[in-house]
Coordinates of C-alpha atoms and ligand atoms in Angstrom, one line a residue:
M1 CA 11.4 5.5 108.2
P2 CA 13.3 8.6 107.1
T3 CA 10.8 11.3 107.3
T4 CA 11.3 15.1 106.7
S5 CA 8.8 17.6 107.8
T6 CA 8.3 21.3 107.1
N7 CA 6.6 21.4 110.5
P8 CA 9.0 20.7 113.4
H9 CA 5.7 19.9 115.8
L10 CA 4.5 17.3 113.4
P11 CA 7.4 14.7 112.9
F12 CA 5.1 12.7 110.4
G13 CA 4.0 15.9 108.5
E14 CA 4.0 15.9 104.7
N15 CA 7.1 17.2 102.9
K16 CA 5.5 19.0 100.2
N17 CA 8.9 19.7 98.5
A18 CA 9.6 16.0 98.4
E19 CA 10.2 14.9 94.8
W20 CA 7.4 12.7 94.3
Y21 CA 4.9 14.5 96.5
G22 CA 1.4 14.8 94.8
K23 CA 2.6 13.1 91.6
D24 CA 0.7 10.7 89.4
I25 CA 2.3 7.3 88.5
L26 CA 1.2 6.6 85.0
S27 CA 4.0 5.1 83.2
V28 CA 7.6 3.6 83.9
K29 CA 9.0 6.2 81.8
Q30 CA 8.7 8.5 84.7
F31 CA 11.5 6.5 86.5
T32 CA 15.2 7.1 86.0
R33 CA 17.9 4.9 87.5
T34 CA 18.2 7.1 90.3
D35 CA 14.5 7.1 91.0
L36 CA 14.5 3.3 91.0
E37 CA 17.3 3.2 93.4
Y38 CA 15.4 5.6 95.7
V39 CA 12.2 3.4 95.3
F40 CA 14.2 0.4 96.1
G41 CA 15.7 1.9 99.2
V42 CA 12.4 3.0 100.7
A43 CA 10.9 -0.4 99.7
H44 CA 13.7 -2.1 101.8
E45 CA 13.0 0.2 104.7
M46 CA 9.4 -0.8 104.4
R47 CA 10.2 -4.3 104.4
G48 CA 12.3 -4.0 107.6
M49 CA 9.4 -2.1 109.3
V50 CA 6.9 -4.9 108.4
E51 CA 9.1 -7.5 109.5
R52 CA 9.9 -5.7 112.9
V53 CA 6.6 -4.2 113.6
G54 CA 4.1 -5.1 111.1
T55 CA 2.0 -2.1 111.0
F56 CA 3.0 1.6 111.8
D57 CA 1.5 5.0 111.5
L58 CA 3.4 6.8 108.7
L59 CA 0.2 7.3 106.6
K60 CA -2.3 7.6 109.7
G61 CA -5.5 9.6 108.7
K62 CA -4.7 9.1 104.9
I63 CA -7.2 7.4 102.7
L64 CA -6.7 5.4 99.5
A65 CA -9.4 5.0 96.9
N66 CA -8.8 1.6 95.2
L67 CA -10.9 1.8 92.1
F68 CA -10.9 -1.4 89.9
Y69 CA -12.9 -1.7 86.7
E70 CA -11.1 -5.1 85.9
P71 CA -10.4 -8.2 88.2
S72 CA -7.4 -8.2 90.5
T73 CA -6.1 -10.2 93.4
R74 CA -2.7 -9.0 94.0
T75 CA -2.7 -5.4 93.0
S76 CA -5.8 -4.5 94.7
S77 CA -5.0 -6.5 97.9
S78 CA -1.4 -5.3 98.2
F79 CA -2.4 -1.8 97.7
T80 CA -5.0 -2.4 100.6
A81 CA -2.4 -4.0 102.7
A82 CA 0.3 -1.3 101.9
M83 CA -2.1 1.5 103.0
E84 CA -3.2 -0.3 106.2
R85 CA 0.3 -1.4 107.2
L86 CA 1.1 2.3 107.1
G87 CA -1.9 3.0 109.2
G88 CA -4.0 4.5 106.5
S89 CA -7.3 3.3 105.4
V90 CA -8.9 2.3 102.1
I91 CA -12.2 3.0 100.0
P92 CA -12.5 -0.4 98.0
I93 CA -14.2 -0.2 94.9
S94 CA -13.7 -3.5 92.9
E95 CA -17.0 -4.2 91.8
V96 CA -17.5 -1.2 89.8
K97 CA -21.1 -2.6 88.8
Y98 CA -22.2 -1.9 92.3
S99 CA -21.1 1.8 91.9
S100 CA -22.4 4.7 90.0
V101 CA -20.3 3.6 87.1
S102 CA -23.2 1.2 86.2
K103 CA -25.6 4.2 86.1
G104 CA -23.3 5.6 83.2
E105 CA -21.0 8.0 85.3
S106 CA -17.9 8.7 83.4
L107 CA -14.4 8.1 84.5
P108 CA -13.5 11.8 85.2
D109 CA -16.7 12.2 87.3
T110 CA -16.1 9.1 89.3
I111 CA -12.4 10.5 89.8
R112 CA -13.7 13.8 90.7
T113 CA -16.1 12.1 93.1
L114 CA -13.4 9.9 94.8
E115 CA -11.0 12.6 95.4
C116 CA -13.3 14.5 97.5
Y117 CA -13.0 11.7 100.1
A118 CA -9.5 10.3 99.4
D119 CA -5.8 11.5 99.2
V120 CA -4.7 9.1 96.6
I121 CA -6.4 6.9 93.9
V122 CA -5.3 3.6 92.5
L123 CA -6.9 2.9 89.1
R124 CA -7.2 -0.3 87.0
H125 CA -9.1 0.2 84.0
P126 CA -9.6 -1.9 80.6
E127 CA -8.7 1.2 78.4
T128 CA -5.2 2.2 77.3
G129 CA -4.7 5.8 78.4
S130 CA -7.4 6.0 81.1
A131 CA -4.9 6.5 83.9
A132 CA -3.8 9.6 82.0
I133 CA -7.6 10.6 81.5
A134 CA -8.1 10.3 85.3
A135 CA -5.0 12.1 86.1
K136 CA -6.2 15.1 84.1
A137 CA -9.3 15.2 85.9
A138 CA -7.9 14.8 89.3
K139 CA -6.0 17.1 91.7
K140 CA -4.8 14.2 93.9
P141 CA -2.3 11.6 92.8
I142 CA -3.5 8.7 90.5
I143 CA -1.5 5.5 90.4
N144 CA -2.1 3.3 87.2
A145 CA -2.7 -0.3 88.4
G146 CA -3.1 -1.4 84.7
D147 CA -4.6 0.5 81.8
G148 CA -5.6 -2.1 79.4
V149 CA -2.9 -3.3 77.1
G150 CA -0.9 0.0 77.8
E151 CA 1.2 -0.3 81.0
H152 CA 1.3 -1.8 84.5
P153 CA 4.0 0.5 86.0
T154 CA 3.9 -0.6 89.8
Q155 CA 4.3 -4.1 88.6
A156 CA 7.3 -3.2 86.6
L157 CA 8.8 -1.5 89.5
L158 CA 8.2 -4.6 91.8
D159 CA 9.5 -6.8 89.0
A160 CA 12.6 -4.7 88.7
F161 CA 12.9 -5.0 92.6
T162 CA 12.7 -8.8 92.3
I163 CA 15.4 -9.0 89.9
M164 CA 17.7 -6.9 92.1
E165 CA 16.8 -9.2 95.1
E166 CA 17.1 -12.5 93.2
L167 CA 20.3 -11.8 91.1
G168 CA 21.6 -8.5 92.7
R169 CA 21.8 -6.5 89.5
L170 CA 19.8 -4.8 86.8
D171 CA 22.7 -4.4 84.3
N172 CA 24.3 -7.3 82.2
L173 CA 21.3 -9.2 81.8
T174 CA 19.7 -11.5 79.4
V175 CA 15.7 -11.2 79.8
T176 CA 13.5 -13.6 78.0
M177 CA 9.8 -12.6 78.0
L178 CA 7.6 -15.6 77.0
G179 CA 3.7 -15.8 76.1
D180 CA 1.4 -13.0 75.3
L181 CA 3.7 -10.1 74.5
K182 CA 0.8 -8.3 72.5
Y183 CA -1.7 -7.9 75.2
G184 CA 0.6 -8.4 78.2
R185 CA 0.9 -4.9 79.8
T186 CA 3.5 -6.0 82.2
V187 CA 5.9 -6.8 79.6
H188 CA 5.2 -3.6 77.8
S189 CA 6.3 -1.8 81.1
L190 CA 9.1 -4.1 82.1
A191 CA 10.8 -4.0 78.7
R192 CA 10.6 -0.1 78.7
L193 CA 11.9 0.1 82.3
L194 CA 14.8 -2.4 81.6
S195 CA 15.9 -0.3 78.5
Q196 CA 17.8 2.2 80.5
F197 CA 20.2 -0.4 82.0
S198 CA 23.6 -1.2 80.5
N199 CA 24.1 -4.5 78.7
I200 CA 20.6 -5.5 78.5
K201 CA 19.5 -8.1 75.9
L202 CA 15.9 -8.8 75.5
N203 CA 14.5 -12.1 73.8
Y204 CA 10.7 -12.2 72.9
V205 CA 9.3 -15.6 72.7
S206 CA 5.6 -15.7 71.5
P207 CA 3.2 -17.2 69.0
D208 CA 3.0 -15.2 65.8
I209 CA -0.2 -13.4 66.6
L210 CA 1.1 -12.4 70.2
K211 CA 4.2 -10.5 69.2
M212 CA 5.7 -7.5 71.2
P213 CA 4.0 -4.4 69.8
K214 CA 6.2 -2.5 67.2
E215 CA 5.8 0.8 69.3
V216 CA 7.3 -0.8 72.3
M217 CA 10.2 -2.3 70.3
E218 CA 10.9 1.0 68.6
E219 CA 11.2 2.7 72.0
V220 CA 13.2 0.0 73.4
G221 CA 15.4 -0.1 70.2
A222 CA 16.0 3.4 70.5
K223 CA 17.7 3.1 73.8
G224 CA 20.3 0.7 71.9
V225 CA 19.0 -2.4 73.7
P226 CA 19.2 -5.6 71.4
Q227 CA 16.1 -7.3 70.8
A228 CA 15.3 -10.6 69.1
E229 CA 12.1 -12.4 68.5
F230 CA 11.5 -16.3 68.5
S231 CA 8.7 -18.6 68.4
S232 CA 10.2 -21.3 70.5
L233 CA 12.2 -21.0 73.9
E234 CA 14.7 -23.8 73.1
K235 CA 17.5 -21.7 71.5
V236 CA 17.2 -18.8 74.1
L237 CA 16.8 -20.6 77.5
P238 CA 20.3 -21.6 78.0
E239 CA 21.6 -17.9 77.9
T240 CA 18.7 -16.5 79.9
D241 CA 19.1 -14.8 83.3
I242 CA 15.4 -13.9 83.9
L243 CA 12.6 -15.9 82.3
Y244 CA 9.5 -13.8 82.4
V245 CA 6.4 -15.9 81.8
T246 CA 3.0 -14.3 80.9
R247 CA -0.4 -15.6 80.7
V248 CA -2.3 -15.5 77.3
Q249 CA -4.8 -12.7 78.0
K250 CA -8.0 -14.3 77.0
E251 CA -10.2 -11.4 77.9
R252 CA -8.4 -9.3 75.4
F253 CA -9.0 -11.5 72.1
E254 CA -11.4 -9.8 69.6
D255 CA -12.0 -13.5 68.2
P256 CA -12.1 -16.3 70.7
A257 CA -11.1 -18.7 68.1
D258 CA -7.7 -17.1 68.1
Y259 CA -7.4 -17.8 71.8
E260 CA -8.0 -21.3 71.3
T261 CA -5.0 -21.6 68.8
V262 CA -2.6 -20.1 71.1
K263 CA -3.7 -21.1 74.7
G264 CA -1.2 -23.6 76.1
A265 CA 1.5 -22.5 73.8
Y266 CA 4.4 -22.9 76.4
V267 CA 4.4 -24.7 79.6
I268 CA 7.4 -24.3 81.9
D269 CA 8.1 -27.5 83.8
P270 CA 11.1 -29.2 85.5
E271 CA 12.2 -31.1 82.3
I272 CA 12.4 -27.9 80.1
M273 CA 14.2 -26.1 83.0
K274 CA 17.2 -28.6 82.9
A275 CA 18.3 -26.6 79.9
A276 CA 18.4 -23.3 81.9
K277 CA 21.3 -22.0 84.2
Q278 CA 21.3 -22.8 87.9
E279 CA 21.8 -19.0 88.7
M280 CA 18.8 -17.6 87.1
A281 CA 15.1 -16.8 87.9
V282 CA 11.8 -17.6 86.7
M283 CA 9.1 -14.7 87.1
H284 CA 5.5 -14.4 86.3
P285 CA 3.2 -11.4 87.2
L286 CA 0.4 -14.0 88.0
P287 CA -2.2 -15.2 87.6
R288 CA -0.9 -18.2 86.0
V289 CA -3.3 -20.5 84.1
G290 CA -1.1 -23.3 83.2
E291 CA 2.0 -21.6 81.7
I292 CA 4.3 -22.7 84.7
S293 CA 3.6 -26.4 86.0
T294 CA 3.2 -26.5 89.7
D295 CA 5.9 -29.2 89.7
F296 CA 8.3 -26.4 89.2
D297 CA 7.2 -24.4 92.3
D298 CA 9.7 -25.8 94.8
D299 CA 12.7 -25.1 92.4
P300 CA 14.9 -22.3 94.0
R301 CA 14.8 -20.5 90.6
A302 CA 11.1 -20.3 90.9
A303 CA 10.7 -16.6 92.2
Y304 CA 7.0 -15.7 91.2
F305 CA 5.8 -16.1 94.8
R306 CA 8.6 -14.1 96.2
Q307 CA 7.9 -11.5 93.4
M308 CA 4.3 -11.1 94.9
E309 CA 5.3 -10.5 98.2
Y310 CA 8.0 -7.7 97.2
G311 CA 5.0 -6.0 95.7
L312 CA 3.7 -5.0 99.0
Y313 CA 6.9 -3.2 100.0
V314 CA 7.3 -1.5 96.6
R315 CA 3.7 -0.3 96.8
M316 CA 4.2 0.9 100.3
A317 CA 7.2 2.9 99.2
L318 CA 5.2 4.5 96.3
L319 CA 2.2 5.5 98.6
A320 CA 4.6 7.2 101.2
M321 CA 6.4 8.9 98.2
V322 CA 3.5 10.5 96.7
L323 CA 1.8 11.4 99.9
G324 CA 5.1 13.2 100.9
K325 CA 6.2 10.9 103.7
A326 CA 9.4 9.5 102.0
Ligands
LIG401 N1 -2.1 -9.5 86.7 C1 -1.4 -9.0 85.6 C2 -2.2 -7.7 84.9 O1 -3.2 -7.4 85.4 C3 -1.1 -10.0 84.5 C4 -2.3 -10.9 84.0 O2 -3.4 -10.6 84.4 O3 -2.0 -11.9 83.3 O4 -1.7 -7.3 83.9
LIG402 N1 0.1 -9.1 88.8 C1 -1.2 -8.6 88.8 O1 -1.6 -7.5 88.6 O2 -2.0 -9.4 89.5 P1 -3.7 -9.0 89.7 O3 -4.2 -9.0 88.3 O4 -4.2 -10.2 90.6 O5 -3.7 -7.7 90.4

């Protein structure tokens, strides 16, 4: 890994002048194209190091607090793996009911507590804006691992990395987002992130009650990106370069009866995919609950499992950056 140090006797010392040192990662809006290229460069080096040596000591002695108020498999375990592969260690709090949160401790106080023991805090929380509240209370970097229906910035960064790996470009793309665009925070982040690239077209396919929020469409529209809404996939599938499938977010519905009307609205299977290009990719942040048939998993266009793996390298890069080691 390229490391710079303010102390010549400590080759792995922190570079406090590094651009991302000590910063929070709250929204994709913080990332320019140049930043993305930088993240991807570091992620590539991380991948090479993992393939060559598995684990190395870049973040030796550093501690990550992994604070999850909502369920997670990928984000939580990939941040843990990222920290451990970099030689650091992790305080895992994935069952907040066993923490003092269940005694009524506030988010700011929980954050103030954890930063006494950790160097960086990864937070997933059901309320939009919670990561920003945490960042206000904290002196150490906060990484937003999903704040309600708000954003999931590290997912969007790994999604963009996946698109680069799969198709070799982030310009000149038709991206079709399918499913729950209302409550799906991953598509809110990804649409925003992609809006800074050239010649991007975004298609939104969803049931009427799960449309992309106006606020996101306005932000993306202000960047000059054409967006179109559909209720069926048929018309847009043939022109699609990236099909980004999402789960209907059952846990976020106010009325469970509404969920029943839209669950299973779209299912991607080999038959439907006959109408798609050969050179395209199907992505999904996962977990899937029936939106992509397992019969499609062996198709070379099924990129969702590779996408998960890329998350490790991108999160290793982000941890190294905010801790001044990249
Ligand atoms: N895992 C992603 C998230 O936490 C997507 C999902 O749960 O459907 O936003
Ligand atoms: N993609 C994603 O955030 O997965 P988890 O909910 O399992 O973390």
